[in-house]
Short mmCIF file of C-alpha atoms in Angstrom, two decimals:
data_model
loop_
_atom_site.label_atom_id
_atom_site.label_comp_id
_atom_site.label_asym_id
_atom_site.label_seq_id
_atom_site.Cartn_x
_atom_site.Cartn_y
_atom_site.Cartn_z
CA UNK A 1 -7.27 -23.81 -11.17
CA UNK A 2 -3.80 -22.88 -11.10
CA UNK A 3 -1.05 -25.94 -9.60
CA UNK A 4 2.08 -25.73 -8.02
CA UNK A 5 1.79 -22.46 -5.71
CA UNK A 6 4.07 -22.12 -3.14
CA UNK A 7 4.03 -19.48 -0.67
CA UNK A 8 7.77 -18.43 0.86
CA UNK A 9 6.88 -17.48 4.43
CA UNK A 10 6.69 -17.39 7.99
CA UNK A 11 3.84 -18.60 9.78
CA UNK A 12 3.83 -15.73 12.28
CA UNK A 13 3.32 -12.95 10.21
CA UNK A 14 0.12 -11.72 9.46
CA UNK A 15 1.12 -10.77 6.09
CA UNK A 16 1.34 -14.43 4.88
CA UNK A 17 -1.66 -15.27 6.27
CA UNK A 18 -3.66 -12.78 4.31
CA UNK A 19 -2.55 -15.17 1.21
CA UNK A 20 -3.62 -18.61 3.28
CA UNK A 21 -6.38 -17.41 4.02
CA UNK A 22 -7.43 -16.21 0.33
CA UNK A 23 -6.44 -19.84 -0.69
CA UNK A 24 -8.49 -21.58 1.85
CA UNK A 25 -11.70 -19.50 1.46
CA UNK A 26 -11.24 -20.25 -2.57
CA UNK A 27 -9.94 -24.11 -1.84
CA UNK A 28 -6.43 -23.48 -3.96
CA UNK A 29 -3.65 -25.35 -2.33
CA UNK A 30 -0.58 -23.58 -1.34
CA UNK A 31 2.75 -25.24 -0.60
CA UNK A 32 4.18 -23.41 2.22
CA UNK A 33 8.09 -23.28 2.83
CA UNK A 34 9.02 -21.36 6.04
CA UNK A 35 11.40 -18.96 7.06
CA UNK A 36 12.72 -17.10 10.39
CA UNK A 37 12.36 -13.23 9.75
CA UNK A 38 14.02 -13.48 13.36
CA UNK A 39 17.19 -15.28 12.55
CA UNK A 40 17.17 -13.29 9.03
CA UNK A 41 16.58 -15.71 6.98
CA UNK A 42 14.88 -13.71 4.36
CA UNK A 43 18.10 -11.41 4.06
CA UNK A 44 20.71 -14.31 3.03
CA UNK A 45 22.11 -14.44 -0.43
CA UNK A 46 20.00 -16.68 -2.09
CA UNK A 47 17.17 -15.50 -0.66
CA UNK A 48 17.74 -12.15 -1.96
CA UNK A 49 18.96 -13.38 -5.45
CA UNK A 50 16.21 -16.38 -5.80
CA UNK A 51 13.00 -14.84 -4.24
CA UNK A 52 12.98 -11.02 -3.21
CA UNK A 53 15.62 -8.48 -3.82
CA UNK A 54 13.30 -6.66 -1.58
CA UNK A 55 14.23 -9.08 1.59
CA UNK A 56 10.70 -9.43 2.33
CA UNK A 57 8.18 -12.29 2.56
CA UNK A 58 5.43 -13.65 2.04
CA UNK A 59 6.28 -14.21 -1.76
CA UNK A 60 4.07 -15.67 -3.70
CA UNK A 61 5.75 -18.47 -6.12
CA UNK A 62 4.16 -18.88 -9.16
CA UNK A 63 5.56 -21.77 -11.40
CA UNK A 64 9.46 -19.97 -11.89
CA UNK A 65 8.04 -16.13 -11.41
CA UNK A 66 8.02 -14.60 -7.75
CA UNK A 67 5.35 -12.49 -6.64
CA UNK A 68 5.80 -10.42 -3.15
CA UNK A 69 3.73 -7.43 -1.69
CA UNK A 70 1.07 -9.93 0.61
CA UNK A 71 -2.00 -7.99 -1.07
CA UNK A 72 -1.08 -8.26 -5.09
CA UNK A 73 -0.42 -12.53 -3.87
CA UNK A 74 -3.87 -12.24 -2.83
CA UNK A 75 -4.89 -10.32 -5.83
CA UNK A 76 -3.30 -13.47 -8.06
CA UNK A 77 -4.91 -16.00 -5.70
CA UNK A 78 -8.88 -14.05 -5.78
CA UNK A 79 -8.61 -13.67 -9.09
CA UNK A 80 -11.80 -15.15 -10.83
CA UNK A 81 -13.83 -15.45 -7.39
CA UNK A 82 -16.75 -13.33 -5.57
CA UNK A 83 -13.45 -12.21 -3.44
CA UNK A 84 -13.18 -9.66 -5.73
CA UNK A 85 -16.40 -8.06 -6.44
CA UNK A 86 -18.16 -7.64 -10.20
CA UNK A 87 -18.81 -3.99 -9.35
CA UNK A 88 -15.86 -1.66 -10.82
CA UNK A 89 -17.13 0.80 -8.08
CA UNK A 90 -16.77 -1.71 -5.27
CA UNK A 91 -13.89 -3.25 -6.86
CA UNK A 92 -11.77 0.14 -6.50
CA UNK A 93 -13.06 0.37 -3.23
CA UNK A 94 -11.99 -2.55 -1.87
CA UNK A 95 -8.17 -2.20 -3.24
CA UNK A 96 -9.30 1.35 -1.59
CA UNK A 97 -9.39 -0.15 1.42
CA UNK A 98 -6.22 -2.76 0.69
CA UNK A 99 -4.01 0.06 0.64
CA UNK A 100 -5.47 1.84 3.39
CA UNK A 101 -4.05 -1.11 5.48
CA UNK A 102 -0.45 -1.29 3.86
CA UNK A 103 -0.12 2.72 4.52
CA UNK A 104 -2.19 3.46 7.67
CA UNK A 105 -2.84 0.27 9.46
CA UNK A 106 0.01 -2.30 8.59
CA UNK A 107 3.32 -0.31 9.71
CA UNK A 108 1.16 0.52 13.17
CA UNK A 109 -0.59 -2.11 14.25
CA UNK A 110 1.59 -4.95 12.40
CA UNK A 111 5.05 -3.16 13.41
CA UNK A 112 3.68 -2.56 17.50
CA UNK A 113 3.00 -6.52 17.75
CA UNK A 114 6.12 -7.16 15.60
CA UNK A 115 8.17 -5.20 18.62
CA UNK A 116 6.36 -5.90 21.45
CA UNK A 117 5.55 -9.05 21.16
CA UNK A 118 7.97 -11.03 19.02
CA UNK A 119 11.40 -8.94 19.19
CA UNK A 120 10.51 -7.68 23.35
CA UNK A 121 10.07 -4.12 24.44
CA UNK A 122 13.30 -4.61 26.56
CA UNK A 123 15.21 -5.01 23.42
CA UNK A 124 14.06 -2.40 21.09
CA UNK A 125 16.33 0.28 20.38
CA UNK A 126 16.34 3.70 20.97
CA UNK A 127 15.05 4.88 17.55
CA UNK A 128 12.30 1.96 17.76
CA UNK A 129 11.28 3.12 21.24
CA UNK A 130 11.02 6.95 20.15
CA UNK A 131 8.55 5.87 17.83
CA UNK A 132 6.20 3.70 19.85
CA UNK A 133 3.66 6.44 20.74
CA UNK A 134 3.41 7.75 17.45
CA UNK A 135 2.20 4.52 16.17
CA UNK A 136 -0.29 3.52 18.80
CA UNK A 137 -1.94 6.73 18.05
CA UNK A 138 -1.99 6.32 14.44
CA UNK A 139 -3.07 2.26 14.82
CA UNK A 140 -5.57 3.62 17.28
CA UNK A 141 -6.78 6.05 14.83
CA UNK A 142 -7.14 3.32 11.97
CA UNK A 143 -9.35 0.56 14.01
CA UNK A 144 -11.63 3.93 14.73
CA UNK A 145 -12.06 4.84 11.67
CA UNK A 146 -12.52 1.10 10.70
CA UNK A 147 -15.30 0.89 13.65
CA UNK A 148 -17.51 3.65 12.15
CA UNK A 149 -17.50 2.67 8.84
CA UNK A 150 -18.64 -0.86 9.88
CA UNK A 151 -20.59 0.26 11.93
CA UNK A 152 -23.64 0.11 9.47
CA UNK A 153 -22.02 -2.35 7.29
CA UNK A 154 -21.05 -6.18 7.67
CA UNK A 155 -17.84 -6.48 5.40
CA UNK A 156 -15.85 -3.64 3.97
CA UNK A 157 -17.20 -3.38 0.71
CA UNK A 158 -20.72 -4.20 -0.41
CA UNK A 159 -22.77 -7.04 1.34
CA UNK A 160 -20.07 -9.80 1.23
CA UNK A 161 -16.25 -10.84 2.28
CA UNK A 162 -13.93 -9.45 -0.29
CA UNK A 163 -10.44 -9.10 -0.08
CA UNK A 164 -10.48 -5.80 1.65
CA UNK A 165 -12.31 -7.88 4.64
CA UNK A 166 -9.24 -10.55 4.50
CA UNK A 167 -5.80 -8.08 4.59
CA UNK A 168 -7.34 -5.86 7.26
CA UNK A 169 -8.21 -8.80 9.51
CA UNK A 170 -4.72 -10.07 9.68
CA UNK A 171 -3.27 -7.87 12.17
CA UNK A 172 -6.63 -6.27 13.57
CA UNK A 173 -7.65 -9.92 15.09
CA UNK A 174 -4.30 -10.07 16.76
CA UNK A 175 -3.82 -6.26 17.62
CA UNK A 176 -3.81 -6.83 21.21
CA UNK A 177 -0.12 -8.72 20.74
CA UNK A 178 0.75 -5.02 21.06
CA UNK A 179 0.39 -4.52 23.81
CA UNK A 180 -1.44 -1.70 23.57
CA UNK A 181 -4.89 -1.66 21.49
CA UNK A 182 -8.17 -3.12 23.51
CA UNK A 183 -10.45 -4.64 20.83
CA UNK A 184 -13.42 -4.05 23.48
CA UNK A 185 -13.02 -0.47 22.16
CA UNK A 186 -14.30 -1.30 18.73
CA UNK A 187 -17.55 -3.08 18.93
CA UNK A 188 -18.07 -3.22 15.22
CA UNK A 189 -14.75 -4.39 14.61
CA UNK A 190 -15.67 -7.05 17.16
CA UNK A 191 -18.82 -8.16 15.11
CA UNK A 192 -17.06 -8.15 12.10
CA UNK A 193 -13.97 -10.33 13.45
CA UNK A 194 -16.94 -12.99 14.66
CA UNK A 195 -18.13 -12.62 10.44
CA UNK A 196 -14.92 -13.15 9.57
CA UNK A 197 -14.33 -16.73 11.71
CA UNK A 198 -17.68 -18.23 10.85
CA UNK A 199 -17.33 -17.81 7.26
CA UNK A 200 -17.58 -21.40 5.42
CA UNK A 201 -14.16 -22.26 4.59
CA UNK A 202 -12.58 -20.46 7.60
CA UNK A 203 -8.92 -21.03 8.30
CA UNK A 204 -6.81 -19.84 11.74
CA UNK A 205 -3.74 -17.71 11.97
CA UNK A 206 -2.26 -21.02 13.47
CA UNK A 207 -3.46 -23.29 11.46
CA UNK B 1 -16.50 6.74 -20.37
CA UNK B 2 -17.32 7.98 -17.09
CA UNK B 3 -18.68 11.16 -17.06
CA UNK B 4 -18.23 13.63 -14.22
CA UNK B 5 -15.27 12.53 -11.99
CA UNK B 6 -14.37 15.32 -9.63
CA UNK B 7 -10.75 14.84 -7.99
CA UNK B 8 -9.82 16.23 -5.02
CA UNK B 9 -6.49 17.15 -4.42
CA UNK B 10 -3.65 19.47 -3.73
CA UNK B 11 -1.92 20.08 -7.00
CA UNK B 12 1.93 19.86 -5.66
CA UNK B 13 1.03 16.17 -4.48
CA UNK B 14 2.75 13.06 -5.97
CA UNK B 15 -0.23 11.05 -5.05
CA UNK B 16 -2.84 13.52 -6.77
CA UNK B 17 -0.59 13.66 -9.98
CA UNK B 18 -0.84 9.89 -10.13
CA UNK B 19 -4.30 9.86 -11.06
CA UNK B 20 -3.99 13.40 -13.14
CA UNK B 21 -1.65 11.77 -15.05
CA UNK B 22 -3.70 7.89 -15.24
CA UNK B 23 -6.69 10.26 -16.57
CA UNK B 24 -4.45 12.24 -18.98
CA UNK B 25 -3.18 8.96 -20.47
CA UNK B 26 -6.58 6.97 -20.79
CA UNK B 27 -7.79 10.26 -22.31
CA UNK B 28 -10.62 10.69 -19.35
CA UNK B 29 -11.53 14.42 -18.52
CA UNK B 30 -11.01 15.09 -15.05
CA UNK B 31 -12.41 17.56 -12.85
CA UNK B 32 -10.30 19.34 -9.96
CA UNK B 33 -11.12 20.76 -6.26
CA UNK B 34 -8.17 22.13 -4.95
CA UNK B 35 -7.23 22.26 -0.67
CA UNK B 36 -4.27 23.28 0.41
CA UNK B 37 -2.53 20.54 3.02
CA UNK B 38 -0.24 23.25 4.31
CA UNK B 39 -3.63 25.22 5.69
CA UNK B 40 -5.33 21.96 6.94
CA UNK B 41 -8.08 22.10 4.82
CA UNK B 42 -8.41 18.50 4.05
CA UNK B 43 -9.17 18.58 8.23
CA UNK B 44 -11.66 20.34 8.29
CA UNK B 45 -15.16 18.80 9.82
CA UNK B 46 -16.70 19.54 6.33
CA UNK B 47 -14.06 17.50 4.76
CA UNK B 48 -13.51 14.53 7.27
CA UNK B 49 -17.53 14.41 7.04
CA UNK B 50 -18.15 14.57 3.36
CA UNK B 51 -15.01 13.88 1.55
CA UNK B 52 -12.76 11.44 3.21
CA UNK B 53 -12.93 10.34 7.51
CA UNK B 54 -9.29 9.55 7.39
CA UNK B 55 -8.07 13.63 6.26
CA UNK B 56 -6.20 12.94 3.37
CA UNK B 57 -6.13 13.54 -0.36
CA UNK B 58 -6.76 12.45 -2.59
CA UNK B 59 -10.00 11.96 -3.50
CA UNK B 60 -11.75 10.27 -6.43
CA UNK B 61 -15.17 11.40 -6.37
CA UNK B 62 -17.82 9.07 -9.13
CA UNK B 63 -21.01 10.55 -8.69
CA UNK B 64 -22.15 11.08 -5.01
CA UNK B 65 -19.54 8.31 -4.34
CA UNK B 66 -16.34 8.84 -2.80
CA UNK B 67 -12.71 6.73 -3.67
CA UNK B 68 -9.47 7.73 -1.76
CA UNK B 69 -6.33 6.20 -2.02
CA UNK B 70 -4.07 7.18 -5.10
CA UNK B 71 -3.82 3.71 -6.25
CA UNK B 72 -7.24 2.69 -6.09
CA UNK B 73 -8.22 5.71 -8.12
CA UNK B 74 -5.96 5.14 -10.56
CA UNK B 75 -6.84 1.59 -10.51
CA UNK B 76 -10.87 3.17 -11.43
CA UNK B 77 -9.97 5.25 -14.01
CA UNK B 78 -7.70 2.64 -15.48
CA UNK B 79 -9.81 -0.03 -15.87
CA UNK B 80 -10.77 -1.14 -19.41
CA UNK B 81 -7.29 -0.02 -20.89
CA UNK B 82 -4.37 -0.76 -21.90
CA UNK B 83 -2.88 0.80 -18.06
CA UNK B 84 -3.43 -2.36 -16.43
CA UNK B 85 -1.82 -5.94 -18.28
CA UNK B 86 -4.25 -8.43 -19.73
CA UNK B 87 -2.23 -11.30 -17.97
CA UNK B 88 -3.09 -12.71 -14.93
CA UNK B 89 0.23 -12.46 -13.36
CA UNK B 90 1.40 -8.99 -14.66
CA UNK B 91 -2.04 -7.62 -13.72
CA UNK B 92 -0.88 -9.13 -9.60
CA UNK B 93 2.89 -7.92 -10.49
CA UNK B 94 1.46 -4.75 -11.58
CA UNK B 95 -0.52 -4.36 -7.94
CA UNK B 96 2.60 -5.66 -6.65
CA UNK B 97 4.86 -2.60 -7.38
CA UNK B 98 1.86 -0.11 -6.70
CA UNK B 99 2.08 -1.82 -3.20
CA UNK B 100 5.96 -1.66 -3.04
CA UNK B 101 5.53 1.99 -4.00
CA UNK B 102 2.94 3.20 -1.13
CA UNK B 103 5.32 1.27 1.54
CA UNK B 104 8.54 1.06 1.13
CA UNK B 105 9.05 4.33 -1.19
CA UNK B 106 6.35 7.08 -0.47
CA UNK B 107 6.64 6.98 3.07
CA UNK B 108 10.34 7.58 2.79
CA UNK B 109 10.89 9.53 -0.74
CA UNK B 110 7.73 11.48 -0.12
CA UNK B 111 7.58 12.21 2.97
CA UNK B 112 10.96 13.80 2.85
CA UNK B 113 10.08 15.93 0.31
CA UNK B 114 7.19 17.28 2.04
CA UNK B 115 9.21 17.87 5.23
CA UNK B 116 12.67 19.35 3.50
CA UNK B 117 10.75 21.21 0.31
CA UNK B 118 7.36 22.14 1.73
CA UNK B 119 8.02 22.03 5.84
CA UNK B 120 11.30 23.54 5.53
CA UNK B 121 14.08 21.75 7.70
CA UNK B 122 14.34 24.26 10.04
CA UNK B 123 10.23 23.56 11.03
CA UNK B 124 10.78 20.06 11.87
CA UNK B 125 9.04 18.57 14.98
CA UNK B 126 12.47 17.18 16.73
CA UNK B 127 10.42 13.61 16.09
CA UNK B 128 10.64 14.07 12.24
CA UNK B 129 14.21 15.27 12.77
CA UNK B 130 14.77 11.87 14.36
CA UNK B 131 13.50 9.99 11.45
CA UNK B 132 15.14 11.60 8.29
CA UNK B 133 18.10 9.68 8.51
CA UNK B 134 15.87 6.12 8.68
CA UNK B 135 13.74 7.53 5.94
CA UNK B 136 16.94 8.85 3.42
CA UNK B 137 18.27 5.46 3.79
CA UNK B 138 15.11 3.33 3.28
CA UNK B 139 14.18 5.65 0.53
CA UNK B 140 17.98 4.95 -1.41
CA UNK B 141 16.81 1.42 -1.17
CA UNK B 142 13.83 1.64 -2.46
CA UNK B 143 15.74 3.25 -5.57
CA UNK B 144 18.49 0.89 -5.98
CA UNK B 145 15.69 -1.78 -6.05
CA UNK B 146 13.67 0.07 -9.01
CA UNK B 147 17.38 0.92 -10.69
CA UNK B 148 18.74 -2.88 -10.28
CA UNK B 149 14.57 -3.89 -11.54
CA UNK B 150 14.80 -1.24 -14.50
CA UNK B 151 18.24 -2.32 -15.85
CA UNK B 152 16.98 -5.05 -18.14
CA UNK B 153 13.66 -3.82 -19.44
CA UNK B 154 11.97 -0.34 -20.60
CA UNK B 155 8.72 -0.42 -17.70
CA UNK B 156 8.14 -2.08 -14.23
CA UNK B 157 5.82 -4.82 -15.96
CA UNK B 158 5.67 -6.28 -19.20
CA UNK B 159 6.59 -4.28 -22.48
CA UNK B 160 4.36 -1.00 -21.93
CA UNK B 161 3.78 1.39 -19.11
CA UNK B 162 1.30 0.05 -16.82
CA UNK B 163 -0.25 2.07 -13.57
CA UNK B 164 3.20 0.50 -11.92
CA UNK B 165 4.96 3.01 -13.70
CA UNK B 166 2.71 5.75 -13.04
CA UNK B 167 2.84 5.32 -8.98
CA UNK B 168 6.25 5.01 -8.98
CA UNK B 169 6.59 7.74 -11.51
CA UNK B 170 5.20 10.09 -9.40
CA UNK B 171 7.23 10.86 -6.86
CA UNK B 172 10.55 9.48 -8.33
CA UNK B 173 11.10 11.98 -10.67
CA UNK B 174 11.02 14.49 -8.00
CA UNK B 175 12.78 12.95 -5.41
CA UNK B 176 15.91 15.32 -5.52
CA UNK B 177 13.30 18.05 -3.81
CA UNK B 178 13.52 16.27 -0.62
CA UNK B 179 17.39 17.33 -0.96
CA UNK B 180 18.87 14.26 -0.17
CA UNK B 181 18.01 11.90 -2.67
CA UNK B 182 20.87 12.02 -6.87
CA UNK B 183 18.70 10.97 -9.76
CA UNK B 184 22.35 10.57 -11.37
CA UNK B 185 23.02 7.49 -8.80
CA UNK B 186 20.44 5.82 -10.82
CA UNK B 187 20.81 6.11 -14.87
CA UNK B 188 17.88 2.86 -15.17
CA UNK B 189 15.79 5.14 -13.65
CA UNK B 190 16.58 8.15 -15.27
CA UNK B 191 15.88 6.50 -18.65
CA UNK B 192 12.52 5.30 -17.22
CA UNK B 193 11.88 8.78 -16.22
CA UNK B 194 12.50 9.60 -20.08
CA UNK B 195 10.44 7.22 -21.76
CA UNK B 196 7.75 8.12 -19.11
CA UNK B 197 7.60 11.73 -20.17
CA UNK B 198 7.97 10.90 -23.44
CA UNK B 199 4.56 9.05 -23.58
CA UNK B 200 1.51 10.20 -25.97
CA UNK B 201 -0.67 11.98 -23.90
CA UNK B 202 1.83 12.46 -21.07
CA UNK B 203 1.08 15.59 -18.50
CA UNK B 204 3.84 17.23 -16.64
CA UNK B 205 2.93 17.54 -12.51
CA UNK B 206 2.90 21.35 -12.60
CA UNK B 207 0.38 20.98 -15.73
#
């Protein structure tokens, strides 16, 4: 097993916890060192010249190389394990479904709890308020269309958790920090989120 | 090889070219259903039903078995070559940049081009008017980055092109269609764009 990984994040953000999460279900430590997205700590200096030019986190640290982008860390992390299935079919499919979240899910459902809950409706601005309908409809769109296709299926991709299973429940468990998505309108999505916390190995957002 | 992959797609895409040009490289036939976006034929019933639930293209279809997502289908058709590294961590920095490409530069670089060279600026929704100034900006970033990245070495990972290059390819070396956007502000890039085209086996979008 690979030694020494330390994950640059902050503990809020559902991004990061898609990679603590991949390390707990596959028992690889992570050292964790935290940052304020809030206070900008991911946009100073040395931030920007040491870890991401990008201004991002979670980054993945990996001996002296940097990884960012919260689903290639989990990539790294899966590598070797039945997170990532044998099947090259199934294994497309689930990246399939990784960047599904990243394009359709991730910059509604992530960015609405990011506003609402975390920065305060009364202090978005104008441009951020003009585009609050647009992405409840589109987040709302993407838990439907996650809802039917579970809903003759227990994980994403064949009949076990894979990584597609782990990026899209980061946000979708704590979509109702929005403000504005009811889980009780996705049954399926409700089952799945119950799969998801009883699997052996488990580990909470808060944790 | 595969035999028998049918791609659907809309031949003036970015994200359709990716995996025109993945198949072109690997040497794997390829072969093509066209829709046209413009005429909403990839929301149709027939197509939400059969092809893809969530309306877009493209499409990687493998049998009776259906793959969206441009990444992921390039990821299929790559697999086994010499597209994706044989190292651990270039094969997650690899993923890394394919994720970097579908959110922080398609949804900016391409989007603009379909609303200023395919739209037209004078059919904007006054919503998409409101967001081309966020999205020119975001998308200049997202260049600088890939400029500042390419200034040192000849591809986004490791010596040879890898299906980094090819996502970001795609729709960088268009860019100046969405009318905003000076390949000349970034000469890394430019030469990128060079060696790309100047691959064996390389296929030009309009091919």
């Amino acid at each position: 097993m690979e030694k020494g990984l330390i994950l640059h994040e902050d503990p809020v953000s559902g991004n990061c916890y898609k990679i603590r999460l991949t390390a707990a279900l596959v028992g690889m430590p992570l050292e964790r060192r935290e940052y304020d997205i809030l206070k900008g700590e991911t946009r100073t200096p040395e931030f920007l010249a040491n870890v991401n030019a990008n201004g991002r986190i979670p980054v993945l640290q990996i001996g002296d190389r940097f990884l960012p982008e919260s689903d290639a860390a989990c990539w790294y992390v899966a590598e070797g394990s039945a997170l990532i299935p044998p099947d090259r079919f199934d294994r497309a499919d689930m990246l399939r479904w990784m960047f599904f979240e990243q394009y359709s899910h991730e910059p509604n459902i992530a960015t609405l709890r990011f506003w609402m809950h975390y920065l305060g409706e009364e202090n978005l601005t104008e441009f951020q308020r003009g585009q609050v309908e647009a992405k409840w409809l589109a987040g709302k769109a993407a838990l439907a269309l996650m809802n039917t296709h579970l809903s003759d299926r227990d994980f994403f991709v064949g009949p076990t958790v894979t990584l597609a299973d782990i990026a899209l429940f980061a946000y979708t468990h704590v979509c109702e920090e929005g403000g504005c998505f009811h889980l009780a309108d996705y049954p399926a999505v409700c089952a799945w989120i119950a799969r998801i916390e009883a699997l052996d190995g488990f580990l909470a957002m808060s944790a």
